[in-house]
Amino acid sequence: MSKILEVRQLVKEFSKGSKTIRAVDDVSFDVCSGECLGLVGESGSGKSTIAKMITALESPDAGGIFLDGKGITGLKGREQRAVYKDIQMVFQTPTDSFNPRLKLGDGIMEGMINHGISRPEARKKMLETLKICGLSQEYADRYPHQVSGGECQRASIARAIVVNPKLLICDEATSALDVTVQAQIVELMRQLKSENHMAYLMICHDLALVQQLCDRLLVMYQGKIVETGTPDEIIMHPREDYTKRLIDSVF
Amino acid sequence: MELILKKIEVFQSQKKTRKQVQIKLYFFLALVLMLLLVSACAAIIVPYDPYAQDLSIALQAPSSEHLMGTDRYGRDMLSRVIMGGQTTIFSALLLVMIITVFGTLVGVFCGYSGGKTDAFIMRVSDVFLAFPGMVFAIAVAGVLGGGIINAVVALACISWPKYSRLARSQVLSVKSMPYVSAAKLSGSGPGKVVFKHILPNIVGPILVTATLDIGTMMMELAGLSFLGLGAMPPIAEWGSMMSNGRSMLQTAPWVILAPGLAIFVTVMLFNLLGDTVRDALDPKIK
Ligand SMILES: Nc1ncnc2c1ncn2[C@@H]1O[C@H](COP(=O)(O)OP(=O)(O)OP(=O)(O)O)[C@@H](O)[C@H]1O
Ligand SMILES: [Mg+2]
């Protein structure tokens, strides 16, 4: 399988008052095409920071990120925009991820319009994608506060996949939703996974969910990757102490 | 007592419906528009020439002929109040517009870009905020000389930092919202992010402050004029009219009461409009 995303020796430090903390400490991993890679770890272990660096919302202090072999750190303007055709993200809090003053449909179309697709065409594609994500046409003209969290997360997934990205990052995309809705969203993702050839980077707290969806798993602890393997391997036979504790705390 | 008041307020705000607020908003907007219309057409509406002096009818009490009486030069007070409205209201509006737009743009720029420029500009605005406003305005107006435009400039100099602070803090709280990140991921550049995603979501509090400030600015302009640093005689302006009439408070109270009442009503009206705008922009009211 070809590698879509390569992350090499990534470092990110934040200064808190006088001391600096290494939120991400020398992290390297690959994501192959069509693969679903899970990233688990306790709160504060640096998972979101990695996602933010891949999507250029934060800039790394050291290390490189490569998309199809090309470095994508420190890009500006048009070049960065081109990267956003290939990398998209679904956020943790669905309602907050849509501008409260714009209709969901406009939020979903924004990416396509920025990438030069005409309005009518973008609208057609947007409605199609909404349908794929299990929302009827009328949702396009609703505002974020007029839909439920689950529906909003479907719209958010629609916004991410409407530009046909090669890599979809889900940063705890289900953790703000209640259990039944979570299951529906997971089902939607599984369906999308079998239909498209998109690679996933699933950031997640929920080991059960990771086990259902992911092909491979990274376990993070204090900014470092401490263990990799298939979900079954890791959950049944954890090698590191930290992983054992993480698993015990869930099951 | 305060607690009870607060409770009542909470209760009332729960009872307000979107419809009621809208009706109120339209009502006050209509009143304000009427006021603006009257001021704009002052030259046509006035019953007498507000500048025509006739000492034979000086200091006449209100009568059917001169509804608000006449001043010491025999000028019709009603005409002068209407004419003065033009000066006072439009210079206050101009002033608020200048400081809102300028202050907001500065604040948004600082909040969004951050870094050294932000720190520098914010220190500058701190310096402005540290001066007692009116004193500084008096100093500026003194240097620039009298005249209503100079009074506007003086007040603009000291009032914009309030808006840049407000806008900056609003930008800081909004710019880390996921929808701003999502907009960036949609390939929107900084301009689009700021003007389409950030500004519309912070404009509410700024608009409310601006509307409430119209009244305040009117008072401050009138204050400067009262001190002789604003509108120059014989220009009709409420503050300077009050100033001119103050020695006659006991003998001819209408000379000071007429413009005083005009200021009171107008400031009140703009404040009520400001409160209603706040309610109208409150997303919690359904
Ligand atoms: N902008 C920032 N400024 C300072 N410190 C930050 C910033 N963003 C993250 N951090 C710190 O970096 C560390 C990693 O944060 P991160 O959000 O990546 O954790 P996470 O693994 O996503 O946690 P969670 O599971 O709670 O989302 C935390 O200690 C956090 O406090
Ligand atoms: Mg996180």
Coordinates of C-alpha atoms and ligand atoms in Angstrom, one line a residue:
Chain A
M1 CA 0.0 0.0 0.0
S2 CA 1.2 3.5 -0.8
K3 CA 1.8 6.0 2.0
I4 CA -0.4 9.0 1.9
L5 CA 0.8 10.8 4.9
E6 CA 4.2 10.6 6.5
V7 CA 4.9 12.2 9.8
R8 CA 8.6 12.4 10.8
Q9 CA 10.1 13.4 14.2
L10 CA 7.4 15.9 14.9
V11 CA 7.9 18.2 17.9
K12 CA 5.7 20.9 19.4
E13 CA 6.4 22.8 22.5
F14 CA 4.1 25.1 24.4
S15 CA 5.3 27.5 27.1
K16 CA 3.2 27.6 30.2
G17 CA 4.5 30.5 32.2
S18 CA 8.2 29.9 32.8
K19 CA 8.4 26.2 31.9
T20 CA 7.9 24.7 28.5
I21 CA 6.0 21.4 27.9
R22 CA 6.6 19.1 25.0
A23 CA 3.0 18.5 23.9
V24 CA 4.3 16.4 20.9
D25 CA 7.7 14.8 21.4
D26 CA 9.5 13.2 18.4
V27 CA 6.4 11.6 16.8
S28 CA 6.7 9.6 13.6
F29 CA 4.1 7.5 11.8
D30 CA 2.6 6.8 8.4
V31 CA -0.9 6.6 7.1
C32 CA -1.4 4.4 4.0
S33 CA -4.1 4.9 1.4
G34 CA -7.4 3.3 2.4
E35 CA -6.2 2.7 5.9
C36 CA -7.9 3.7 9.1
L37 CA -5.3 4.6 11.7
G38 CA -6.4 5.1 15.3
L39 CA -4.7 7.4 17.7
V40 CA -5.5 6.9 21.4
G41 CA -4.2 8.2 24.6
E42 CA -5.2 10.0 27.7
S43 CA -6.4 13.6 27.8
G44 CA -3.5 16.0 27.2
S45 CA -1.2 13.5 25.5
G46 CA -1.0 15.6 22.4
K47 CA -3.4 14.0 20.0
S48 CA -5.2 17.1 19.0
T49 CA -2.0 19.0 18.7
I50 CA -0.8 16.4 16.1
A51 CA -4.1 16.9 14.2
K52 CA -3.7 20.6 14.3
M53 CA -0.1 20.4 12.9
I54 CA -1.2 18.2 10.0
T55 CA -3.9 20.7 9.2
A56 CA -1.5 23.6 9.6
L57 CA -3.6 25.2 12.3
E58 CA -0.4 25.0 14.5
S59 CA 3.1 25.0 13.1
P60 CA 5.5 22.3 14.3
D61 CA 8.7 23.3 16.1
A62 CA 10.6 20.6 14.4
G63 CA 10.1 17.6 12.1
G64 CA 8.3 17.2 8.9
I65 CA 4.9 16.2 7.5
F66 CA 4.7 14.8 4.0
L67 CA 1.6 14.4 1.8
D68 CA 2.3 12.0 -1.1
G69 CA 5.9 12.5 -0.4
K70 CA 5.8 16.3 -0.6
G71 CA 6.5 18.4 2.5
I72 CA 3.5 20.4 3.7
T73 CA 4.8 22.3 6.7
G74 CA 5.2 26.0 6.5
L75 CA 3.2 26.4 3.3
K76 CA 1.4 29.7 2.6
G77 CA -1.7 30.9 0.8
R78 CA -2.5 29.0 -2.4
E79 CA -0.2 26.1 -1.7
Q80 CA -1.7 25.5 1.7
R81 CA -5.2 25.8 0.2
A82 CA -4.3 23.0 -2.3
V83 CA -3.4 20.8 0.7
Y84 CA -6.9 21.3 2.1
K85 CA -8.3 19.6 -1.0
D86 CA -6.6 16.4 0.3
I87 CA -6.8 16.7 4.0
Q88 CA -9.9 17.4 5.9
M89 CA -11.0 17.3 9.5
V90 CA -14.1 16.6 11.5
F91 CA -14.2 18.4 14.8
Q92 CA -15.2 17.3 18.3
T93 CA -18.0 19.8 18.9
P94 CA -20.3 19.7 15.9
T95 CA -22.4 22.8 16.6
D96 CA -19.3 25.0 17.2
S97 CA -17.7 23.8 14.0
F98 CA -20.3 25.7 12.0
N99 CA -20.5 29.5 11.8
P100 CA -23.7 30.3 13.7
R101 CA -24.6 33.0 11.2
L102 CA -24.3 30.8 8.1
K103 CA -26.6 28.0 6.9
L104 CA -25.2 24.5 7.0
G105 CA -25.3 24.3 3.3
D106 CA -23.2 27.5 2.8
G107 CA -20.7 26.1 5.3
I108 CA -20.4 22.9 3.3
M109 CA -20.1 24.7 0.0
E110 CA -17.5 27.1 1.1
G111 CA -14.6 24.7 0.5
M112 CA -15.8 23.9 -3.1
I113 CA -16.3 27.5 -3.9
N114 CA -12.9 28.4 -2.6
H115 CA -11.5 25.7 -4.8
G116 CA -13.1 27.3 -7.9
I117 CA -16.3 25.2 -8.3
S118 CA -19.3 27.2 -9.6
R119 CA -22.1 27.9 -7.1
P120 CA -24.8 25.7 -8.8
E121 CA -22.5 22.9 -9.2
A122 CA -21.3 23.2 -5.6
R123 CA -24.9 23.2 -4.4
K124 CA -25.7 20.0 -6.4
K125 CA -22.7 18.3 -5.0
M126 CA -23.5 19.5 -1.5
L127 CA -27.0 18.1 -1.6
E128 CA -25.7 14.8 -2.9
T129 CA -23.2 14.6 -0.1
L130 CA -25.8 15.5 2.5
K131 CA -27.9 12.6 1.3
I132 CA -24.9 10.3 1.5
C133 CA -24.5 11.4 5.1
G134 CA -28.1 10.7 5.9
L135 CA -29.5 14.2 5.8
S136 CA -32.4 15.4 3.6
Q137 CA -32.2 18.5 1.4
E138 CA -33.9 20.8 3.9
Y139 CA -31.0 20.6 6.3
A140 CA -28.9 22.7 3.8
D141 CA -31.0 25.7 4.7
R142 CA -31.0 25.3 8.4
Y143 CA -28.7 27.1 10.9
P144 CA -26.5 25.1 13.2
H145 CA -28.6 25.8 16.3
Q146 CA -31.7 24.4 14.5
V147 CA -30.3 20.9 14.2
S148 CA -29.3 18.3 16.8
G149 CA -25.7 17.5 17.6
G150 CA -25.8 14.2 15.7
E151 CA -27.3 15.9 12.6
C152 CA -24.7 18.6 12.8
Q153 CA -21.9 16.1 13.0
R154 CA -23.3 14.5 9.8
A155 CA -23.2 17.9 8.1
S156 CA -19.7 18.3 9.4
I157 CA -18.7 15.0 7.9
A158 CA -20.4 16.1 4.7
R159 CA -18.4 19.3 4.7
A160 CA -15.2 17.3 5.1
I161 CA -15.8 14.6 2.5
V162 CA -17.4 16.9 -0.1
V163 CA -14.0 17.9 -1.5
N164 CA -13.0 14.2 -1.8
P165 CA -10.0 14.4 0.5
K166 CA -7.4 11.6 0.6
L167 CA -7.2 11.8 4.3
L168 CA -9.9 12.5 6.8
I169 CA -8.9 13.4 10.4
C170 CA -11.6 12.8 13.0
D171 CA -10.7 14.5 16.3
E172 CA -13.0 12.7 18.8
A173 CA -15.8 13.2 16.3
T174 CA -18.2 11.1 18.3
S175 CA -17.3 12.0 21.9
A176 CA -19.7 14.9 22.3
L177 CA -22.6 12.8 21.1
D178 CA -24.8 10.4 23.1
V179 CA -24.4 6.7 22.7
T180 CA -27.1 5.9 20.2
V181 CA -26.1 8.8 18.0
Q182 CA -22.5 7.8 18.3
A183 CA -23.4 4.4 16.9
Q184 CA -25.1 6.0 13.9
I185 CA -22.1 8.2 13.2
V186 CA -19.8 5.2 13.5
E187 CA -22.0 3.3 11.1
L188 CA -21.8 6.2 8.7
M189 CA -18.0 6.3 8.9
R190 CA -17.8 2.6 8.4
Q191 CA -20.0 2.9 5.3
L192 CA -18.0 5.8 3.9
K193 CA -14.8 3.8 4.5
S194 CA -16.1 0.8 2.5
E195 CA -17.3 3.0 -0.3
N196 CA -14.4 5.6 -0.7
H197 CA -10.7 5.1 -0.8
M198 CA -10.2 7.6 1.9
A199 CA -7.6 7.1 4.6
Y200 CA -8.7 7.9 8.2
L201 CA -6.8 9.2 11.2
M202 CA -9.2 8.6 14.0
I203 CA -8.4 10.3 17.3
C204 CA -10.4 8.7 19.9
H205 CA -10.9 8.0 23.6
D206 CA -13.1 5.0 23.1
L207 CA -11.2 1.8 22.6
A208 CA -14.3 -0.2 21.7
L209 CA -14.9 2.2 18.8
V210 CA -11.3 2.0 17.7
Q211 CA -11.5 -1.7 17.7
Q212 CA -14.5 -1.6 15.4
L213 CA -13.1 0.8 12.9
C214 CA -9.4 0.9 12.9
D215 CA -6.9 -1.2 11.0
R216 CA -3.9 -0.1 13.1
L217 CA -3.5 1.7 16.4
L218 CA -1.0 4.2 17.9
V219 CA -1.0 4.7 21.6
M220 CA 0.2 8.0 22.8
Y221 CA 1.5 9.0 26.3
Q222 CA 2.8 12.4 27.3
G223 CA 3.6 13.4 23.7
K224 CA 5.3 10.2 22.7
I225 CA 4.0 7.2 20.8
V226 CA 4.5 4.3 23.1
E227 CA 3.0 1.4 21.2
T228 CA 1.7 0.5 17.7
G229 CA -0.1 -2.5 16.4
T230 CA -3.5 -3.8 15.3
P231 CA -6.3 -3.0 17.7
D232 CA -6.7 -6.7 18.7
E233 CA -3.1 -7.1 19.4
I234 CA -2.9 -4.1 21.5
I235 CA -6.1 -4.7 23.4
M236 CA -5.5 -8.4 24.1
H237 CA -1.7 -8.3 24.6
P238 CA -0.6 -4.8 25.6
R239 CA 3.2 -4.6 25.9
E240 CA 3.6 -1.3 27.7
D241 CA 2.4 -0.6 31.3
Y242 CA 0.7 2.5 30.2
T243 CA -1.4 0.7 27.6
K244 CA -2.4 -1.9 30.2
R245 CA -3.6 0.9 32.5
L246 CA -5.5 2.6 29.6
I247 CA -7.2 -0.6 28.7
D248 CA -8.0 -1.5 32.3
S249 CA -9.6 1.9 32.8
V250 CA -12.0 1.2 29.9
F251 CA -12.9 -2.4 30.2
Chain B
M1 CA -32.9 44.5 46.5
E2 CA -30.4 44.2 43.7
L3 CA -31.0 40.5 43.7
I4 CA -34.7 41.0 43.3
L5 CA -34.1 43.4 40.5
K6 CA -31.9 40.9 38.8
K7 CA -34.5 38.2 39.2
I8 CA -37.1 40.5 37.7
E9 CA -34.9 41.2 34.9
V10 CA -34.2 37.6 34.2
F11 CA -37.9 36.9 34.4
Q12 CA -38.7 39.7 32.0
S13 CA -36.0 38.6 29.6
Q14 CA -37.5 35.2 29.6
K15 CA -40.9 36.5 28.8
K16 CA -39.7 38.6 25.9
T17 CA -40.4 37.0 22.6
R18 CA -38.6 37.6 19.4
K19 CA -41.8 39.2 18.1
Q20 CA -42.1 41.7 20.9
V21 CA -38.5 42.7 20.6
Q22 CA -38.9 43.1 16.9
I23 CA -41.9 45.4 17.4
K24 CA -40.0 47.4 20.0
L25 CA -37.0 47.6 17.7
Y26 CA -39.1 48.9 14.8
F27 CA -40.9 51.3 17.0
F28 CA -37.7 52.9 18.3
L29 CA -36.1 52.7 14.9
A30 CA -39.1 54.6 13.5
L31 CA -38.8 57.3 16.2
V32 CA -35.1 57.7 15.5
L33 CA -35.7 57.8 11.8
M34 CA -38.3 60.5 12.3
L35 CA -35.9 62.4 14.5
L36 CA -33.2 62.1 11.8
L37 CA -35.6 63.2 9.1
V38 CA -36.7 66.2 11.1
S39 CA -33.1 67.2 11.7
A40 CA -32.1 66.6 8.1
C41 CA -35.0 68.8 6.8
A42 CA -34.5 71.3 9.6
A43 CA -34.0 74.2 7.2
I44 CA -37.4 73.6 5.6
I45 CA -39.4 72.7 8.7
V46 CA -38.4 75.5 11.0
P47 CA -41.2 78.0 11.5
Y48 CA -38.9 81.0 11.8
D49 CA -35.3 81.7 10.6
P50 CA -33.2 80.4 13.5
Y51 CA -30.6 83.0 13.0
A52 CA -32.9 86.1 12.5
Q53 CA -32.4 88.5 15.4
D54 CA -35.2 90.8 16.5
L55 CA -34.4 92.5 19.8
S56 CA -37.9 93.8 20.1
I57 CA -39.2 90.3 20.9
A58 CA -36.2 89.2 23.1
L59 CA -36.7 86.7 25.9
Q60 CA -40.4 86.2 25.3
A61 CA -42.0 83.4 27.3
P62 CA -43.5 80.4 25.3
S63 CA -46.7 81.5 23.5
S64 CA -48.8 80.3 20.7
E65 CA -46.6 82.4 18.4
H66 CA -43.2 81.1 19.7
L67 CA -43.9 77.7 21.2
M68 CA -40.6 77.6 23.1
G69 CA -40.2 81.3 23.6
T70 CA -37.4 83.4 22.3
D71 CA -33.8 83.9 23.4
R72 CA -32.1 87.2 24.3
Y73 CA -31.6 88.1 20.6
G74 CA -35.3 87.4 19.9
R75 CA -34.5 84.3 18.0
D76 CA -37.3 81.6 18.0
M77 CA -36.2 78.8 20.4
L78 CA -38.2 76.1 18.6
S79 CA -36.5 76.9 15.3
R80 CA -33.1 76.9 17.0
V81 CA -33.8 73.6 18.8
I82 CA -34.8 72.0 15.5
M83 CA -31.8 73.5 13.7
G84 CA -29.5 72.6 16.6
G85 CA -30.7 69.0 16.4
Q86 CA -29.1 68.8 13.0
T87 CA -25.7 69.9 14.3
T88 CA -25.8 67.8 17.5
I89 CA -27.3 64.6 16.2
F90 CA -25.4 64.4 12.9
S91 CA -22.1 65.2 14.5
A92 CA -22.7 62.6 17.2
L93 CA -23.6 60.0 14.5
L94 CA -20.5 60.9 12.5
L95 CA -18.4 60.7 15.6
V96 CA -19.7 57.3 16.6
M97 CA -19.4 56.0 13.1
I98 CA -15.7 57.1 12.9
I99 CA -14.8 55.5 16.2
T100 CA -16.7 52.3 15.7
V101 CA -15.3 51.6 12.3
F102 CA -11.7 52.7 13.1
G103 CA -11.7 51.1 16.6
T104 CA -13.2 47.9 15.4
L105 CA -10.8 47.5 12.5
V106 CA -7.8 48.2 14.8
G107 CA -9.1 45.7 17.4
V108 CA -9.8 43.0 14.9
F109 CA -6.4 43.4 13.3
C110 CA -4.7 43.2 16.6
G111 CA -6.7 40.3 17.9
Y112 CA -6.3 38.3 14.7
S113 CA -2.7 38.9 14.0
G114 CA -1.4 39.0 17.6
G115 CA 2.3 39.3 18.3
K116 CA 4.3 42.5 18.6
T117 CA 2.1 44.8 16.6
D118 CA -0.8 43.8 18.7
A119 CA 1.1 44.4 21.9
F120 CA 2.4 47.8 20.6
I121 CA -1.0 49.1 19.5
M122 CA -2.7 47.9 22.6
R123 CA -0.2 49.8 24.8
V124 CA -0.9 52.9 22.7
S125 CA -4.6 52.5 23.3
D126 CA -3.9 52.0 27.0
V127 CA -2.2 55.3 27.1
F128 CA -5.4 56.9 25.6
L129 CA -7.6 55.1 28.0
A130 CA -5.4 56.2 31.0
F131 CA -6.2 59.9 30.3
P132 CA -9.3 61.3 31.8
G133 CA -11.3 61.5 28.5
M134 CA -13.0 64.9 28.8
V135 CA -9.8 66.6 29.9
F136 CA -7.9 65.2 27.0
A137 CA -10.7 66.2 24.6
I138 CA -10.6 69.7 26.0
A139 CA -6.9 69.8 25.5
V140 CA -7.2 68.6 21.9
A141 CA -10.0 70.9 21.1
G142 CA -8.0 73.7 22.7
V143 CA -5.1 73.0 20.4
L144 CA -7.2 72.5 17.3
G145 CA -9.4 75.6 18.1
G146 CA -13.2 75.8 18.3
G147 CA -15.6 74.4 15.8
I148 CA -17.9 71.4 15.8
I149 CA -15.6 69.4 13.4
N150 CA -12.7 69.9 15.7
A151 CA -14.8 68.8 18.7
V152 CA -15.6 65.6 16.7
V153 CA -12.0 65.0 16.0
A154 CA -11.0 65.6 19.6
L155 CA -13.6 63.2 20.9
A156 CA -12.7 60.6 18.2
C157 CA -9.1 60.7 19.3
I158 CA -10.0 59.7 22.8
S159 CA -12.9 57.3 22.2
W160 CA -11.7 54.8 19.6
P161 CA -9.6 52.7 22.1
K162 CA -12.8 51.5 23.8
Y163 CA -13.9 49.9 20.5
S164 CA -10.5 48.4 19.7
R165 CA -10.4 46.8 23.2
L166 CA -13.9 45.4 22.8
A167 CA -13.3 44.2 19.3
R168 CA -10.0 42.6 20.2
S169 CA -11.3 40.7 23.2
Q170 CA -14.2 39.5 21.1
V171 CA -11.9 38.3 18.3
L172 CA -9.7 36.5 20.8
S173 CA -12.7 34.6 22.1
V174 CA -14.0 33.8 18.6
K175 CA -10.8 33.0 16.8
S176 CA -10.2 29.8 18.6
M177 CA -13.7 28.5 17.8
P178 CA -13.8 25.4 15.7
Y179 CA -15.8 27.1 13.0
V180 CA -12.9 29.5 12.3
S181 CA -10.6 26.5 12.0
A182 CA -13.1 24.8 9.8
A183 CA -13.2 27.9 7.6
K184 CA -9.4 27.8 7.2
L185 CA -9.7 24.1 6.3
S186 CA -12.2 25.1 3.7
G187 CA -9.4 27.1 2.1
S188 CA -10.6 30.6 3.1
G189 CA -7.9 33.2 3.3
P190 CA -7.4 35.6 6.2
G191 CA -9.7 38.2 4.7
K192 CA -12.6 35.9 4.2
V193 CA -12.1 34.3 7.7
V194 CA -12.1 37.8 9.3
F195 CA -15.0 39.4 7.4
K196 CA -17.2 36.4 6.8
H197 CA -16.7 34.3 9.9
I198 CA -15.3 36.5 12.7
L199 CA -16.8 39.9 12.2
P200 CA -20.5 38.9 11.8
N201 CA -20.2 37.0 15.1
I202 CA -18.7 39.8 17.1
V203 CA -20.6 42.7 15.5
G204 CA -23.5 42.4 18.0
P205 CA -21.8 43.7 21.2
I206 CA -20.0 46.4 19.1
L207 CA -23.3 47.6 17.5
V208 CA -25.0 47.7 20.9
T209 CA -22.1 49.7 22.4
A210 CA -22.2 52.1 19.4
T211 CA -25.9 52.7 19.7
L212 CA -25.6 53.4 23.4
D213 CA -22.7 55.6 22.7
I214 CA -24.6 57.9 20.4
G215 CA -26.3 59.4 23.5
T216 CA -23.1 59.6 25.4
M217 CA -21.2 61.2 22.5
M218 CA -24.1 63.7 22.1
M219 CA -23.7 64.7 25.7
E220 CA -19.9 65.0 25.4
L221 CA -20.2 67.1 22.2
A222 CA -22.8 69.3 24.0
G223 CA -20.4 69.4 27.0
L224 CA -17.5 70.6 24.8
S225 CA -19.8 73.1 23.1
F226 CA -21.1 74.2 26.5
L227 CA -17.5 74.9 27.5
G228 CA -17.1 77.0 24.3
L229 CA -14.9 74.4 22.6
G230 CA -17.4 73.0 20.2
A231 CA -19.9 74.7 18.0
M232 CA -19.2 78.4 17.6
P233 CA -22.0 81.0 17.9
P234 CA -24.2 81.8 16.1
I235 CA -24.4 78.1 15.0
A236 CA -27.4 76.5 16.7
E237 CA -26.2 73.5 18.8
W238 CA -27.8 72.2 21.9
G239 CA -24.8 72.4 24.2
S240 CA -23.8 75.9 23.3
M241 CA -27.5 77.0 23.4
M242 CA -27.6 75.7 27.0
S243 CA -24.4 77.4 27.7
N244 CA -25.6 80.7 26.4
G245 CA -28.8 80.5 28.4
R246 CA -27.3 79.5 31.7
S247 CA -27.2 83.0 33.1
M248 CA -30.9 83.4 32.5
L249 CA -32.0 80.2 34.2
Q250 CA -34.1 82.2 36.7
T251 CA -35.5 84.9 34.5
A252 CA -36.0 83.0 31.3
P253 CA -35.8 79.2 32.0
W254 CA -37.1 78.2 28.6
V255 CA -33.9 79.4 27.0
I256 CA -32.0 76.6 28.7
L257 CA -34.9 74.1 29.2
A258 CA -35.7 73.8 25.5
P259 CA -32.3 72.5 24.3
G260 CA -32.0 70.6 27.6
L261 CA -35.2 68.8 27.0
A262 CA -34.1 68.1 23.4
I263 CA -30.9 66.5 24.6
F264 CA -32.7 64.5 27.3
V265 CA -35.3 63.1 24.9
T266 CA -32.8 62.3 22.2
V267 CA -30.2 60.7 24.4
M268 CA -33.0 58.6 26.0
L269 CA -34.3 57.6 22.7
F270 CA -30.9 56.4 21.5
N271 CA -30.3 54.5 24.7
L272 CA -33.6 52.8 24.5
L273 CA -32.8 51.9 20.9
G274 CA -29.4 50.5 22.1
D275 CA -31.1 48.3 24.7
T276 CA -33.5 47.0 22.1
V277 CA -30.8 46.3 19.6
R278 CA -29.1 44.3 22.4
D279 CA -32.2 42.3 22.9
A280 CA -32.7 41.8 19.2
L281 CA -29.2 40.4 18.8
D282 CA -29.5 38.1 21.8
P283 CA -29.7 34.7 20.3
K284 CA -31.4 33.3 23.4
I285 CA -34.6 35.1 22.7
K286 CA -36.8 33.0 20.5
Ligands
LIG1 N1 -2.4 26.5 22.4 C1 -1.9 25.9 23.5 N2 -1.1 26.6 24.4 C2 -0.5 26.0 25.4 N3 -0.6 24.7 25.7 C3 -1.3 23.9 24.8 C4 -2.0 24.5 23.7 N4 -2.6 23.5 23.0 C5 -2.4 22.4 23.7 N5 -1.6 22.6 24.8 C6 -1.1 21.6 25.8 O1 -0.6 20.6 25.1 C7 -0.9 19.3 25.6 C8 -1.5 18.4 24.6 O2 -2.8 19.0 24.3 P1 -3.8 18.2 23.2 O3 -4.9 19.1 23.1 O4 -3.0 17.9 22.0 O5 -4.2 16.9 24.0 P2 -5.2 15.8 23.6 O6 -4.5 14.5 23.6 O7 -5.9 16.2 22.4 O8 -6.2 15.8 24.8 P3 -7.8 15.5 24.8 O9 -8.0 14.1 24.7 O10 -8.3 16.1 26.1 O11 -8.4 16.3 23.6 C9 -1.8 19.6 26.8 O12 -1.0 19.6 28.0 C10 -2.2 21.0 26.6 O13 -2.4 21.7 27.8
MG2 MG -8.0 16.7 21.9

